[in-house]
mmCIF file of C-alpha atoms in Angstrom:
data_model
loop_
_atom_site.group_PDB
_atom_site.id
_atom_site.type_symbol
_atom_site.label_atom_id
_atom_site.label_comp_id
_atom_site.label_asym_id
_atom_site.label_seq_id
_atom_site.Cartn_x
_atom_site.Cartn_y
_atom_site.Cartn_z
ATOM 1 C CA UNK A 23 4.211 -59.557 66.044
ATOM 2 C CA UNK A 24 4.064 -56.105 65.075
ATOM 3 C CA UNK A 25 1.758 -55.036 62.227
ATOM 4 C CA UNK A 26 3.533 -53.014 59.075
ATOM 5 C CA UNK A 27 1.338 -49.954 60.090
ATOM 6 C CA UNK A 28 2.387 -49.986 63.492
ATOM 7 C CA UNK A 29 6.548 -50.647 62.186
ATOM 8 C CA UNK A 30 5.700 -47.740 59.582
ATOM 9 C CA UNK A 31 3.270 -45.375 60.452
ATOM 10 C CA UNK A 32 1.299 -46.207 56.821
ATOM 11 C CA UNK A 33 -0.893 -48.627 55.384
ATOM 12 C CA UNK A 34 -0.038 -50.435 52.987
ATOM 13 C CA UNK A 35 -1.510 -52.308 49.405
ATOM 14 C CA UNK A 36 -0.610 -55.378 47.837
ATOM 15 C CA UNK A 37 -0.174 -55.002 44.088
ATOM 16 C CA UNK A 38 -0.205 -57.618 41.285
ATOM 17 C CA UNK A 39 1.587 -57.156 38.564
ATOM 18 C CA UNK A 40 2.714 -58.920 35.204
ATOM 19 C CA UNK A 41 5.120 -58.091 32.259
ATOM 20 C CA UNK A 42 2.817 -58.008 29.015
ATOM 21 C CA UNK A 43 4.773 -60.297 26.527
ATOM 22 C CA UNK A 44 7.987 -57.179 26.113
ATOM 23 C CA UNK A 45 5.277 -54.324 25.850
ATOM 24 C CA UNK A 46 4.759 -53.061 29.529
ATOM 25 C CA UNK A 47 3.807 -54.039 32.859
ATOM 26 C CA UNK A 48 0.086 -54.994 34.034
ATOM 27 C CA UNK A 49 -0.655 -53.070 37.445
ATOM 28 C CA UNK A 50 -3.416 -54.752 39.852
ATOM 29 C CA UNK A 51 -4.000 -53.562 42.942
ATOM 30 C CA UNK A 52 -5.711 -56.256 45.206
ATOM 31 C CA UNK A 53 -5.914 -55.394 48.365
ATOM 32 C CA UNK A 54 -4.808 -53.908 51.942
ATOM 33 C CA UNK A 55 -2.406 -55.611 53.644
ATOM 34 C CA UNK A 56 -1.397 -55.775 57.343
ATOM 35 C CA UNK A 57 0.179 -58.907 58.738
ATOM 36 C CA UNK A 58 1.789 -62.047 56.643
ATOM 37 C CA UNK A 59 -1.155 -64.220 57.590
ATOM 38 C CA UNK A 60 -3.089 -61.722 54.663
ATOM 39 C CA UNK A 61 -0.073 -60.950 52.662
ATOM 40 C CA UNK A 62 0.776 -65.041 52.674
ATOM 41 C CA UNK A 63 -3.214 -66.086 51.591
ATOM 42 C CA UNK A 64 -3.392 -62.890 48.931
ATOM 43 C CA UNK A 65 -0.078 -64.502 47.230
ATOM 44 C CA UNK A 66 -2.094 -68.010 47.421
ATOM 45 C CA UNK A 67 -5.227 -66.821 46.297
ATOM 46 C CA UNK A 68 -3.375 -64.411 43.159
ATOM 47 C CA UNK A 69 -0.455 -65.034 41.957
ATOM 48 C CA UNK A 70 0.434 -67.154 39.191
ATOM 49 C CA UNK A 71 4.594 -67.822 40.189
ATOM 50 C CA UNK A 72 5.061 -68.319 36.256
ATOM 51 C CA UNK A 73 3.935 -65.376 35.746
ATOM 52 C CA UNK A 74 3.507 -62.715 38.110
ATOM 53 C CA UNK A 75 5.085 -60.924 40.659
ATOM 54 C CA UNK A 76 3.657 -58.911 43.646
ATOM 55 C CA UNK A 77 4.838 -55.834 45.973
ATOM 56 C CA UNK A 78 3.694 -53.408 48.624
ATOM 57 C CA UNK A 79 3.335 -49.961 48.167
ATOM 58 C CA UNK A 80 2.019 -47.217 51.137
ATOM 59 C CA UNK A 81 -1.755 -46.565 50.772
ATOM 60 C CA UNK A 82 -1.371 -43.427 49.276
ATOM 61 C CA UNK A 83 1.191 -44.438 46.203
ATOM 62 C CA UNK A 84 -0.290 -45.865 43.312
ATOM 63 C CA UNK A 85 2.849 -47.126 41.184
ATOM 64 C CA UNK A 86 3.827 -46.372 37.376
ATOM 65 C CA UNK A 87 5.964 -48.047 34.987
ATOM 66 C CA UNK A 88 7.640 -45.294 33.351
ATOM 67 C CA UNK A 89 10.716 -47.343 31.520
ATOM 68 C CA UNK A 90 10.109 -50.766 30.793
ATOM 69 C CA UNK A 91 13.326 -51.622 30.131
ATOM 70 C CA UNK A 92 13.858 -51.023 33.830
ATOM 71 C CA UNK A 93 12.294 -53.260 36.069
ATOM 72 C CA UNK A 94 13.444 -51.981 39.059
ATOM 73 C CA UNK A 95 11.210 -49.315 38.910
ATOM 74 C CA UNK A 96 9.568 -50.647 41.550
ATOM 75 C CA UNK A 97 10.291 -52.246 44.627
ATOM 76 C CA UNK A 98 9.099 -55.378 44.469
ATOM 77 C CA UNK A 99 9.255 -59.340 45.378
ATOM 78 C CA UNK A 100 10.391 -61.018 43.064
ATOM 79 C CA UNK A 101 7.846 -64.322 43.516
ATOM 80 C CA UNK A 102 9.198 -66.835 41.107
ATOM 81 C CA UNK A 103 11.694 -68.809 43.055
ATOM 82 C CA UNK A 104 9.296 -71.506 44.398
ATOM 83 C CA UNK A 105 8.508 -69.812 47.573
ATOM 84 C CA UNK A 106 12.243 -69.295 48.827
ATOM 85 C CA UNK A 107 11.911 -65.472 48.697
ATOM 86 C CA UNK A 108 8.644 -66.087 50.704
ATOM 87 C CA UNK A 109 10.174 -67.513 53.681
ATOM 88 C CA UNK A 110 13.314 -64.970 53.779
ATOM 89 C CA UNK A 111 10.483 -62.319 53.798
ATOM 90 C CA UNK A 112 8.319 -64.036 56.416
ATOM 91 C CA UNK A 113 11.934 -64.474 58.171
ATOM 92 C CA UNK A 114 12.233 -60.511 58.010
ATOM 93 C CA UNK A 115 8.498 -59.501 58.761
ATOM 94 C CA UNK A 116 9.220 -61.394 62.458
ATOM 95 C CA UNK A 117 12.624 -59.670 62.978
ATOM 96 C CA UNK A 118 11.524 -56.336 61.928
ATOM 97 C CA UNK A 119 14.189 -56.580 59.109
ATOM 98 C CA UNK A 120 12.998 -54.059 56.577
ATOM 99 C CA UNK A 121 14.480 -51.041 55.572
ATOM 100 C CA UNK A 122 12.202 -47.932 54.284
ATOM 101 C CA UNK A 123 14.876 -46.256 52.276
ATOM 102 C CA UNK A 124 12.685 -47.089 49.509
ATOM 103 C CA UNK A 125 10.068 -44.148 50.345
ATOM 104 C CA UNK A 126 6.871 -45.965 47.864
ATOM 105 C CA UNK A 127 7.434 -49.785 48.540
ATOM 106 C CA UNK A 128 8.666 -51.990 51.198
ATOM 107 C CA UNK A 129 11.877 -53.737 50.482
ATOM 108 C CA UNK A 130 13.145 -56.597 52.209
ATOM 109 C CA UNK A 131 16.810 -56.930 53.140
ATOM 110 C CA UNK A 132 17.135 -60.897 53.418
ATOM 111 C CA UNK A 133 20.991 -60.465 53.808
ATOM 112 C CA UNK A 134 20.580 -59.595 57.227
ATOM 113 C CA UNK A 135 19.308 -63.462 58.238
ATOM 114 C CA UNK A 136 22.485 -63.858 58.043
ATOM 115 C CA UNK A 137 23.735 -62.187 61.296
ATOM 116 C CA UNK A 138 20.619 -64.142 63.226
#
């Protein structure tokens, strides 16, 4: 399996983040990321699913949260769907299935499963 530097030419970071009771987002960024293996034990080892939700953003990017009211400011995972989202991710990390339209963050296009 390919590695997301070698599918993207970048490295990337896995970010934490959490909405503070209606005031803002809470940014955390944890650590590099390059296969699911790391990306699968980071979630394990830091995420709250109550609570928190995680993305990846190219080495370079360090997100803001300019408009809380809009929290598709970033391009993230959404985490809290007892590991569902996980698998359709791990699904699309195998195939290759990501799209980079995004420029900042990695967004995965689970739809596409569908013509497997």
């Amino acid at each position: 399996m390919e590695t997301l530097m070698s599918m993207s030419g970048s490295k990337w970071n896995f970010w934490k983040f959490a909405y503070d009771h209606g005031i803002d987002y809470k940014l955390y960024n944890i650590a590099p990321v390059e296969t699911f293996e790391e990306l699968e034990n980071l979630i394990k080892e830091h995420i709250n699913y109550a609570e928190d939700n995680f993305a990846l953003f190219r080495e370079e990017i360090v997100p803001r949260y300019e408009d809380s009211k809009n929290k598709y400011a970033f391009t993230w995972v959404n985490s809290k769907n007892d590991g569902s989202y996980l698998k359709y991710f791990r699904k699309c990390w195998e195939h290759q299935f990501f799209t980079f339209k995004f420029v900042n963050g990695i967004y995965c296009t689970p739809f596409i499963l569908s013509q497997l």
